[in-house]
mmCIF file of C-alpha atoms in Angstrom:
data_model
loop_
_atom_site.group_PDB
_atom_site.id
_atom_site.type_symbol
_atom_site.label_atom_id
_atom_site.label_comp_id
_atom_site.label_asym_id
_atom_site.label_seq_id
_atom_site.Cartn_x
_atom_site.Cartn_y
_atom_site.Cartn_z
ATOM 1 C CA ASP A 1 -2.297 -22.711 -8.290
ATOM 2 C CA THR A 2 -2.601 -18.986 -7.601
ATOM 3 C CA GLY A 3 -0.098 -17.534 -5.183
ATOM 4 C CA VAL A 4 -0.365 -14.558 -2.855
ATOM 5 C CA SER A 5 -1.106 -11.345 -4.718
ATOM 6 C CA GLN A 6 -0.617 -7.758 -3.585
ATOM 7 C CA ASP A 7 -1.841 -4.486 -4.978
ATOM 8 C CA PRO A 8 -0.454 -2.040 -5.846
ATOM 9 C CA ARG A 9 3.086 -3.186 -6.548
ATOM 10 C CA HIS A 10 4.440 0.331 -6.225
ATOM 11 C CA LYS A 11 3.127 3.423 -4.475
ATOM 12 C CA ILE A 12 4.597 6.907 -4.337
ATOM 13 C CA THR A 13 2.937 9.338 -1.995
ATOM 14 C CA LYS A 14 3.587 12.626 -0.286
ATOM 15 C CA ARG A 15 4.207 12.877 3.412
ATOM 16 C CA GLY A 16 0.984 13.220 5.333
ATOM 17 C CA GLN A 17 -1.171 11.313 2.863
ATOM 18 C CA ASN A 18 -2.973 8.078 3.659
ATOM 19 C CA VAL A 19 -2.263 4.903 1.720
ATOM 20 C CA THR A 20 -3.935 1.498 1.615
ATOM 21 C CA PHE A 21 -2.512 -1.786 0.397
ATOM 22 C CA ARG A 22 -4.375 -4.960 -0.428
ATOM 23 C CA CYS A 23 -3.334 -8.592 -0.062
ATOM 24 C CA ASP A 24 -5.135 -11.634 -1.462
ATOM 25 C CA PRO A 25 -3.865 -14.831 0.150
ATOM 26 C CA ILE A 26 -3.755 -18.313 -1.322
ATOM 27 C CA SER A 27 -7.407 -19.319 -1.338
ATOM 28 C CA GLU A 28 -7.324 -22.198 1.155
ATOM 29 C CA HIS A 29 -5.015 -20.426 3.621
ATOM 30 C CA ASN A 30 -6.689 -19.041 6.723
ATOM 31 C CA ARG A 31 -3.632 -17.322 8.190
ATOM 32 C CA LEU A 32 -2.389 -14.043 6.788
ATOM 33 C CA TYR A 33 0.680 -12.040 7.812
ATOM 34 C CA TRP A 34 2.072 -8.585 7.126
ATOM 35 C CA TYR A 35 5.781 -7.800 7.216
ATOM 36 C CA ARG A 36 7.827 -4.702 6.470
ATOM 37 C CA GLN A 37 11.241 -4.777 4.836
ATOM 38 C CA THR A 38 13.597 -1.830 4.617
ATOM 39 C CA LEU A 39 16.642 -1.662 2.397
ATOM 40 C CA GLY A 40 19.382 -4.087 3.396
ATOM 41 C CA GLN A 41 17.319 -5.697 6.147
ATOM 42 C CA GLY A 42 15.258 -8.812 6.549
ATOM 43 C CA PRO A 43 11.485 -8.610 6.764
ATOM 44 C CA GLU A 44 10.056 -7.599 10.149
ATOM 45 C CA PHE A 45 6.747 -8.923 11.417
ATOM 46 C CA LEU A 46 3.894 -6.428 11.709
ATOM 47 C CA THR A 47 0.705 -8.375 12.350
ATOM 48 C CA TYR A 48 -1.122 -11.621 11.692
ATOM 49 C CA PHE A 49 -4.692 -12.813 11.211
ATOM 50 C CA GLN A 50 -6.342 -16.142 11.611
ATOM 51 C CA ASN A 51 -9.471 -15.911 9.511
ATOM 52 C CA GLU A 52 -10.886 -12.468 10.347
ATOM 53 C CA ALA A 53 -9.346 -12.229 13.820
ATOM 54 C CA GLN A 54 -6.206 -10.155 14.270
ATOM 55 C CA LEU A 55 -4.291 -12.249 16.790
ATOM 56 C CA GLU A 56 -0.911 -10.574 17.098
ATOM 57 C CA LYS A 57 0.491 -7.117 16.524
ATOM 58 C CA SER A 58 4.085 -5.982 16.656
ATOM 59 C CA ARG A 59 5.195 -2.899 18.542
ATOM 60 C CA LEU A 60 6.310 -1.710 15.107
ATOM 61 C CA LEU A 61 2.657 -1.240 14.236
ATOM 62 C CA SER A 62 2.090 2.305 15.447
ATOM 63 C CA ASP A 63 -1.318 3.925 15.847
ATOM 64 C CA ARG A 64 -1.042 5.204 12.287
ATOM 65 C CA PHE A 65 -1.147 1.646 10.976
ATOM 66 C CA SER A 66 -4.300 -0.416 10.828
ATOM 67 C CA ALA A 67 -4.934 -3.778 9.253
ATOM 68 C CA GLU A 68 -8.186 -5.554 8.570
ATOM 69 C CA ARG A 69 -9.294 -8.844 7.146
ATOM 70 C CA PRO A 70 -13.056 -8.698 6.711
ATOM 71 C CA LYS A 71 -14.698 -12.071 6.119
ATOM 72 C CA GLY A 72 -11.359 -13.774 6.511
ATOM 73 C CA SER A 73 -10.403 -13.429 2.865
ATOM 74 C CA PHE A 74 -8.325 -10.502 1.555
ATOM 75 C CA SER A 75 -6.621 -8.072 3.910
ATOM 76 C CA THR A 76 -5.885 -4.362 3.797
ATOM 77 C CA LEU A 77 -3.103 -2.450 5.484
ATOM 78 C CA GLU A 78 -3.660 1.286 5.859
ATOM 79 C CA ILE A 79 -1.060 3.827 6.847
ATOM 80 C CA GLN A 80 -2.400 7.197 7.911
ATOM 81 C CA ARG A 81 -0.411 10.436 7.791
ATOM 82 C CA THR A 82 2.541 8.769 6.115
ATOM 83 C CA GLU A 83 6.063 9.719 7.134
ATOM 84 C CA GLN A 84 9.302 9.339 5.199
ATOM 85 C CA GLY A 85 10.306 6.577 7.606
ATOM 86 C CA ASP A 86 7.397 4.508 6.339
ATOM 87 C CA SER A 87 9.174 4.048 3.013
ATOM 88 C CA ALA A 88 9.717 0.300 2.718
ATOM 89 C CA MET A 89 8.544 -2.875 1.029
ATOM 90 C CA TYR A 90 5.354 -4.202 2.595
ATOM 91 C CA LEU A 91 5.106 -7.959 2.273
ATOM 92 C CA CYS A 92 2.091 -10.155 2.766
ATOM 93 C CA ALA A 93 2.254 -13.898 3.411
ATOM 94 C CA SER A 94 -0.284 -16.636 3.994
ATOM 95 C CA SER A 95 -0.253 -20.118 5.426
ATOM 96 C CA PRO A 96 -2.658 -22.860 6.376
ATOM 97 C CA THR A 97 -3.409 -23.453 10.048
ATOM 98 C CA GLY A 98 -1.164 -26.076 11.603
ATOM 99 C CA THR A 99 -2.695 -29.511 11.776
ATOM 100 C CA SER A 100 -1.829 -29.832 15.441
ATOM 101 C CA GLY A 101 -1.030 -27.454 18.255
ATOM 102 C CA GLY A 102 2.288 -25.731 17.836
ATOM 103 C CA TYR A 103 2.939 -26.824 14.278
ATOM 104 C CA GLN A 104 4.334 -23.998 12.173
ATOM 105 C CA GLU A 105 3.171 -24.141 8.610
ATOM 106 C CA THR A 106 5.222 -22.566 5.854
ATOM 107 C CA GLN A 107 4.428 -18.961 5.012
ATOM 108 C CA TYR A 108 4.221 -18.132 1.315
ATOM 109 C CA PHE A 109 4.925 -14.558 0.344
ATOM 110 C CA GLY A 110 3.462 -12.219 -2.222
ATOM 111 C CA PRO A 111 5.487 -9.898 -4.479
ATOM 112 C CA GLY A 112 5.227 -6.992 -2.039
ATOM 113 C CA THR A 113 4.172 -3.355 -2.293
ATOM 114 C CA ARG A 114 7.041 -0.914 -2.483
ATOM 115 C CA LEU A 115 6.129 2.384 -0.798
ATOM 116 C CA LEU A 116 8.044 5.605 -1.270
ATOM 117 C CA VAL A 117 7.058 8.594 0.837
ATOM 118 C CA LEU A 118 8.361 11.900 -0.483
ATOM 119 C CA ALA B 1 14.773 -13.491 22.856
ATOM 120 C CA GLN B 2 14.953 -14.999 19.415
ATOM 121 C CA LYS B 3 17.602 -13.886 16.978
ATOM 122 C CA VAL B 4 19.017 -14.933 13.619
ATOM 123 C CA THR B 5 22.502 -13.929 12.524
ATOM 124 C CA GLN B 6 23.757 -14.087 8.977
ATOM 125 C CA ALA B 7 27.275 -12.780 9.303
ATOM 126 C CA GLN B 8 28.036 -12.858 5.583
ATOM 127 C CA THR B 9 26.649 -9.676 4.068
ATOM 128 C CA GLU B 10 27.813 -10.369 0.509
ATOM 129 C CA ILE B 11 29.418 -13.310 -1.228
ATOM 130 C CA SER B 12 30.730 -13.299 -4.781
ATOM 131 C CA VAL B 13 31.613 -16.521 -6.569
ATOM 132 C CA VAL B 14 32.302 -17.618 -10.099
ATOM 133 C CA GLU B 15 29.830 -19.925 -11.787
ATOM 134 C CA LYS B 16 30.264 -23.623 -10.913
ATOM 135 C CA GLU B 17 31.872 -22.877 -7.559
ATOM 136 C CA ASP B 18 30.297 -24.283 -4.413
ATOM 137 C CA VAL B 19 29.160 -21.738 -1.830
ATOM 138 C CA THR B 20 27.932 -22.031 1.759
ATOM 139 C CA LEU B 21 25.695 -19.454 3.408
ATOM 140 C CA ASP B 22 25.897 -19.390 7.187
ATOM 141 C CA CYS B 23 23.017 -19.007 9.613
ATOM 142 C CA VAL B 24 23.282 -18.961 13.403
ATOM 143 C CA TYR B 25 20.196 -18.688 15.557
ATOM 144 C CA GLU B 26 19.342 -18.024 19.201
ATOM 145 C CA THR B 27 16.254 -19.273 20.956
ATOM 146 C CA ARG B 28 15.239 -20.609 24.352
ATOM 147 C CA ASP B 29 12.385 -22.619 22.886
ATOM 148 C CA THR B 30 12.721 -26.373 22.766
ATOM 149 C CA THR B 31 10.455 -26.556 19.736
ATOM 150 C CA TYR B 32 11.178 -24.233 16.867
ATOM 151 C CA TYR B 33 11.330 -24.097 13.088
ATOM 152 C CA LEU B 34 14.024 -22.858 10.739
ATOM 153 C CA PHE B 35 13.504 -21.655 7.193
ATOM 154 C CA TRP B 36 15.471 -20.464 4.197
ATOM 155 C CA TYR B 37 13.984 -18.065 1.656
ATOM 156 C CA LYS B 38 15.421 -16.691 -1.570
ATOM 157 C CA GLN B 39 14.721 -13.106 -2.663
ATOM 158 C CA PRO B 40 15.666 -12.455 -6.301
ATOM 159 C CA PRO B 41 15.852 -8.890 -7.655
ATOM 160 C CA SER B 42 12.104 -8.991 -8.365
ATOM 161 C CA GLY B 43 11.582 -8.835 -4.588
ATOM 162 C CA GLU B 44 9.327 -11.823 -3.955
ATOM 163 C CA LEU B 45 10.453 -14.155 -1.178
ATOM 164 C CA VAL B 46 10.618 -17.729 -2.418
ATOM 165 C CA PHE B 47 10.393 -20.546 0.122
ATOM 166 C CA LEU B 48 13.245 -23.057 -0.031
ATOM 167 C CA ILE B 49 13.088 -25.262 3.062
ATOM 168 C CA ARG B 50 11.544 -25.720 6.510
ATOM 169 C CA ARG B 51 13.161 -27.746 9.280
ATOM 170 C CA ASN B 52 11.859 -28.398 12.789
ATOM 171 C CA SER B 53 14.073 -28.601 15.839
ATOM 172 C CA PHE B 54 13.591 -32.323 16.262
ATOM 173 C CA ASP B 55 14.826 -33.215 12.819
ATOM 174 C CA GLU B 56 18.581 -32.817 12.502
ATOM 175 C CA GLN B 57 18.933 -34.823 9.343
ATOM 176 C CA ASN B 58 20.682 -32.984 6.590
ATOM 177 C CA GLU B 59 18.666 -32.479 3.444
ATOM 178 C CA ILE B 60 19.623 -32.361 -0.196
ATOM 179 C CA SER B 61 17.460 -31.056 -3.005
ATOM 180 C CA GLY B 62 19.217 -30.985 -6.337
ATOM 181 C CA ARG B 63 22.125 -28.573 -6.065
ATOM 182 C CA TYR B 64 20.914 -27.329 -2.664
ATOM 183 C CA SER B 65 21.775 -28.882 0.682
ATOM 184 C CA TRP B 66 21.214 -27.863 4.278
ATOM 185 C CA ASN B 67 23.227 -28.726 7.378
ATOM 186 C CA PHE B 68 21.332 -28.337 10.674
ATOM 187 C CA GLN B 69 23.413 -28.636 13.858
ATOM 188 C CA LYS B 70 21.660 -27.964 17.162
ATOM 189 C CA SER B 71 24.953 -28.222 19.058
ATOM 190 C CA THR B 72 26.213 -25.063 17.345
ATOM 191 C CA SER B 73 22.751 -23.508 16.696
ATOM 192 C CA SER B 74 23.489 -23.362 13.007
ATOM 193 C CA PHE B 75 21.483 -24.049 9.876
ATOM 194 C CA ASN B 76 23.824 -23.587 6.932
ATOM 195 C CA PHE B 77 22.882 -23.682 3.267
ATOM 196 C CA THR B 78 25.179 -24.929 0.503
ATOM 197 C CA ILE B 79 24.727 -24.450 -3.213
ATOM 198 C CA THR B 80 26.789 -26.853 -5.301
ATOM 199 C CA ALA B 81 27.976 -25.839 -8.757
ATOM 200 C CA SER B 82 26.463 -22.376 -8.486
ATOM 201 C CA GLN B 83 24.744 -20.783 -11.467
ATOM 202 C CA VAL B 84 24.057 -17.179 -12.414
ATOM 203 C CA VAL B 85 20.348 -17.756 -11.683
ATOM 204 C CA ASP B 86 21.284 -18.391 -8.043
ATOM 205 C CA SER B 87 22.151 -14.710 -7.659
ATOM 206 C CA ALA B 88 19.794 -13.333 -5.014
ATOM 207 C CA VAL B 89 19.533 -12.387 -1.369
ATOM 208 C CA TYR B 90 19.073 -15.417 0.849
ATOM 209 C CA PHE B 91 17.333 -15.158 4.208
ATOM 210 C CA CYS B 92 17.387 -17.537 7.124
ATOM 211 C CA ALA B 93 14.376 -17.315 9.459
ATOM 212 C CA LEU B 94 13.259 -18.738 12.800
ATOM 213 C CA SER B 95 9.886 -19.270 14.422
ATOM 214 C CA GLY B 96 9.064 -20.755 17.777
ATOM 215 C CA GLY B 97 7.498 -20.056 21.137
ATOM 216 C CA PRO B 98 5.271 -21.850 23.586
ATOM 217 C CA GLY B 99 4.013 -24.949 21.889
ATOM 218 C CA GLY B 100 6.400 -24.371 19.047
ATOM 219 C CA ALA B 101 4.715 -21.644 17.041
ATOM 220 C CA THR B 102 4.435 -17.918 17.548
ATOM 221 C CA ASN B 103 3.197 -17.570 14.013
ATOM 222 C CA LYS B 104 5.777 -14.937 13.150
ATOM 223 C CA LEU B 105 9.109 -15.369 11.460
ATOM 224 C CA ILE B 106 12.289 -13.756 12.762
ATOM 225 C CA PHE B 107 14.573 -13.082 9.807
ATOM 226 C CA GLY B 108 18.296 -12.542 9.586
ATOM 227 C CA THR B 109 19.665 -9.609 7.632
ATOM 228 C CA GLY B 110 20.265 -11.750 4.571
ATOM 229 C CA THR B 111 23.270 -12.692 2.455
ATOM 230 C CA LEU B 112 23.592 -11.250 -1.036
ATOM 231 C CA LEU B 113 24.990 -13.917 -3.334
ATOM 232 C CA ALA B 114 26.426 -12.780 -6.656
ATOM 233 C CA VAL B 115 27.350 -15.523 -9.092
ATOM 234 C CA GLN B 116 29.596 -14.267 -11.879
ATOM 235 C CA PRO B 117 29.576 -16.007 -15.271
#
């Protein structure tokens, strides 16, 4: 059983550069989530997809951030014109759709991409 | 607004001691879900348990047990006979909303557990 995978695991970039992260969810999961975690804090929700549709975005997701999930499989998260404040761990999670309205399935997380902006 | 509070920032115990990690939550939803995740030094969040708001039965899984009390809005986690491998950051999380699912998790700030040999 393959879990959620993320690539790259680590990224160092200079301020102002663009970066892109990839997430491959568990194969039968049609929901995919992005979270950001800074040092000493819990993960914070960024956005979520059901299949290819982006259904919810956090106010944390500024205009410099864009996420896609073409064909409802893997997802990419791009940060344009990176800033030092973007340094964080970016976590991806996936879950199945609930079997009935309102049922919250468990989210399974990948290993994360650790971003350092110099 | 939904909120999760983990007041214990760090806990240090000696191997074989029992330890309880506290979690207090706030929500106005009548249907919600509570979770515990473990984050070892490698960084990957590992799912431990999910509990919905209608199920207040305590649960035991090996050395792990969970005490859910709606009256005090708490969902505490106890590790019995702790081991060095239990050393990690533990997060409590909440989801809820109209119909019971907003599809996002609200995490606490985590409790760092250090188990000394």
